[in-house]
Tab-separated table of C-alpha atoms in Angstrom:
chain	number	residue	atom	x	y	z
A	1	GLN	CA	126.885	276.320	57.766
A	2	VAL	CA	126.209	276.277	61.385
A	3	GLN	CA	123.252	278.490	62.488
A	4	LEU	CA	122.720	279.553	66.058
A	5	VAL	CA	119.601	280.635	67.517
A	6	GLU	CA	119.221	282.025	71.194
A	7	SER	CA	116.352	282.135	73.419
A	8	GLY	CA	115.445	282.771	76.817
A	9	GLY	CA	115.893	286.425	77.443
A	10	GLY	CA	113.235	288.788	78.895
A	11	LEU	CA	112.634	291.189	81.681
A	12	VAL	CA	113.526	290.563	85.219
A	13	GLN	CA	114.138	292.634	88.404
A	14	ALA	CA	117.432	293.288	89.826
A	15	GLY	CA	118.683	290.286	91.872
A	16	GLY	CA	116.620	287.876	89.754
A	17	SER	CA	117.629	285.016	87.271
A	18	LEU	CA	117.559	284.092	83.842
A	19	ARG	CA	118.850	280.994	81.689
A	20	LEU	CA	119.679	281.693	78.225
A	21	SER	CA	119.831	278.879	75.676
A	22	CYS	CA	121.618	278.672	72.125
A	23	ALA	CA	120.743	276.136	69.999
A	24	ALA	CA	122.891	275.184	67.045
A	25	SER	CA	122.003	273.194	63.835
A	26	GLY	CA	124.668	270.793	62.061
A	27	ARG	CA	126.585	267.945	63.412
A	28	ALA	CA	129.876	269.475	64.290
A	29	PHE	CA	128.505	271.442	67.433
A	30	SER	CA	130.527	268.945	69.799
A	31	ARG	CA	133.656	270.239	68.059
A	32	TYR	CA	133.330	273.986	68.582
A	33	ASN	CA	134.268	276.134	71.800
A	34	MET	CA	131.037	278.194	72.303
A	35	GLY	CA	130.856	281.764	73.672
A	36	TRP	CA	128.183	284.440	75.033
A	37	PHE	CA	128.775	288.043	74.208
A	38	ARG	CA	126.443	290.969	74.884
A	39	GLN	CA	125.998	294.374	73.495
A	40	ALA	CA	124.399	297.232	75.253
A	41	PRO	CA	122.855	300.457	73.663
A	42	GLY	CA	125.566	302.606	72.548
A	43	LYS	CA	128.237	300.248	73.334
A	44	GLU	CA	130.500	297.889	71.893
A	45	ARG	CA	129.933	294.331	71.853
A	46	GLU	CA	131.680	292.588	74.877
A	47	PHE	CA	132.732	288.980	75.761
A	48	VAL	CA	130.704	287.367	78.595
A	49	ALA	CA	131.802	283.770	78.587
A	50	ALA	CA	133.196	280.872	76.771
A	51	VAL	CA	133.144	277.134	77.116
A	52	SER	CA	135.535	274.696	75.544
A	53	TRP	CA	134.114	271.922	73.388
A	54	SER	CA	134.109	269.251	75.925
A	55	GLY	CA	132.620	271.619	78.648
A	56	GLY	CA	135.692	270.890	80.706
A	57	SER	CA	136.970	274.481	80.556
A	58	ALA	CA	134.870	277.633	81.058
A	59	TYR	CA	136.128	281.429	80.923
A	60	TYR	CA	134.233	284.435	82.378
A	61	ALA	CA	134.505	288.286	82.093
A	62	ASP	CA	135.419	289.663	85.599
A	63	SER	CA	131.973	291.712	85.505
A	64	VAL	CA	130.057	288.336	85.556
A	65	LYS	CA	132.267	285.898	87.336
A	66	GLY	CA	130.558	284.373	90.329
A	67	ARG	CA	127.207	285.235	88.960
A	68	PHE	CA	126.882	283.634	85.481
A	69	THR	CA	127.598	280.146	84.699
A	70	ILE	CA	128.096	278.863	80.874
A	71	SER	CA	127.555	275.144	80.345
A	72	ARG	CA	126.810	272.974	77.353
A	73	ASP	CA	124.918	269.759	76.207
A	74	ASN	CA	126.484	268.268	73.258
A	75	ALA	CA	123.695	265.729	72.902
A	76	LYS	CA	121.219	268.519	72.439
A	77	ASN	CA	123.490	270.885	70.467
A	78	THR	CA	122.780	273.613	73.129
A	79	VAL	CA	124.871	276.103	75.126
A	80	TYR	CA	123.415	277.736	78.287
A	81	LEU	CA	124.064	280.756	80.250
A	82	GLN	CA	122.713	280.909	83.669
A	83	MET	CA	122.600	284.375	85.114
A	84	ASN	CA	122.030	285.019	88.656
A	85	SER	CA	122.045	287.982	90.716
A	86	LEU	CA	121.302	290.196	87.856
A	87	LYS	CA	122.083	293.882	87.733
A	88	PRO	CA	120.614	296.667	85.783
A	89	GLU	CA	124.195	296.944	84.046
A	90	ASP	CA	123.620	293.410	82.784
A	91	THR	CA	120.829	294.775	80.457
A	92	ALA	CA	121.928	294.050	76.825
A	93	VAL	CA	121.415	291.834	73.631
A	94	TYR	CA	123.000	288.642	74.176
A	95	TYR	CA	124.570	286.638	71.532
A	96	CYS	CA	126.086	283.403	71.309
A	97	ALA	CA	129.063	282.328	68.866
A	98	LEU	CA	131.382	279.652	68.071
A	99	ASN	CA	134.999	279.307	67.675
A	100	ARG	CA	136.576	276.513	65.772
A	101	ASN	CA	140.140	277.094	66.913
A	102	GLY	CA	140.575	278.025	70.680
A	103	VAL	CA	138.868	280.762	72.716
A	104	SER	CA	140.366	284.052	71.482
A	105	ILE	CA	137.806	286.727	71.355
A	106	GLN	CA	138.614	287.355	67.993
A	107	GLY	CA	138.183	283.741	66.865
A	108	PHE	CA	134.331	283.729	67.441
A	109	GLY	CA	131.862	284.049	64.623
A	110	SER	CA	128.574	282.587	63.148
A	111	TRP	CA	126.603	285.022	65.334
A	112	GLY	CA	123.071	284.331	66.354
A	113	GLN	CA	120.215	286.789	66.117
A	114	GLY	CA	120.540	287.700	69.853
A	115	THR	CA	118.038	287.682	72.757
A	116	GLN	CA	117.020	290.715	74.817
A	117	VAL	CA	117.694	290.771	78.657
A	118	THR	CA	116.482	293.733	80.643
A	119	VAL	CA	117.171	293.950	84.462
A	120	SER	CA	115.034	296.571	86.036
A	121	SER	CA	116.012	298.441	89.197
């Protein structure tokens, strides 16, 4: 059973940057496609970004394209989300998840506990 632990959230002013990390337990990390999702108060969880098992392909929601970058280090069992030019509407709890087959949103699971990101205006 893979466990995911997110970190790196915090309070930042609009226009600032944060880097989130998601550390995975277990030996099979490099086989999984990984993703970041977020959930703002009163809203449904939404897709943010995903990266293929090799790191060779990345996918982004339109709302973060050009500002966020997802990457992974399979030697460290860790996936990252670099967030630049943050906006107040990026405020949410950010979760990472894995997908054993492809990058379809419905296929993601094994959610971490989340890390809070708050962007002040």
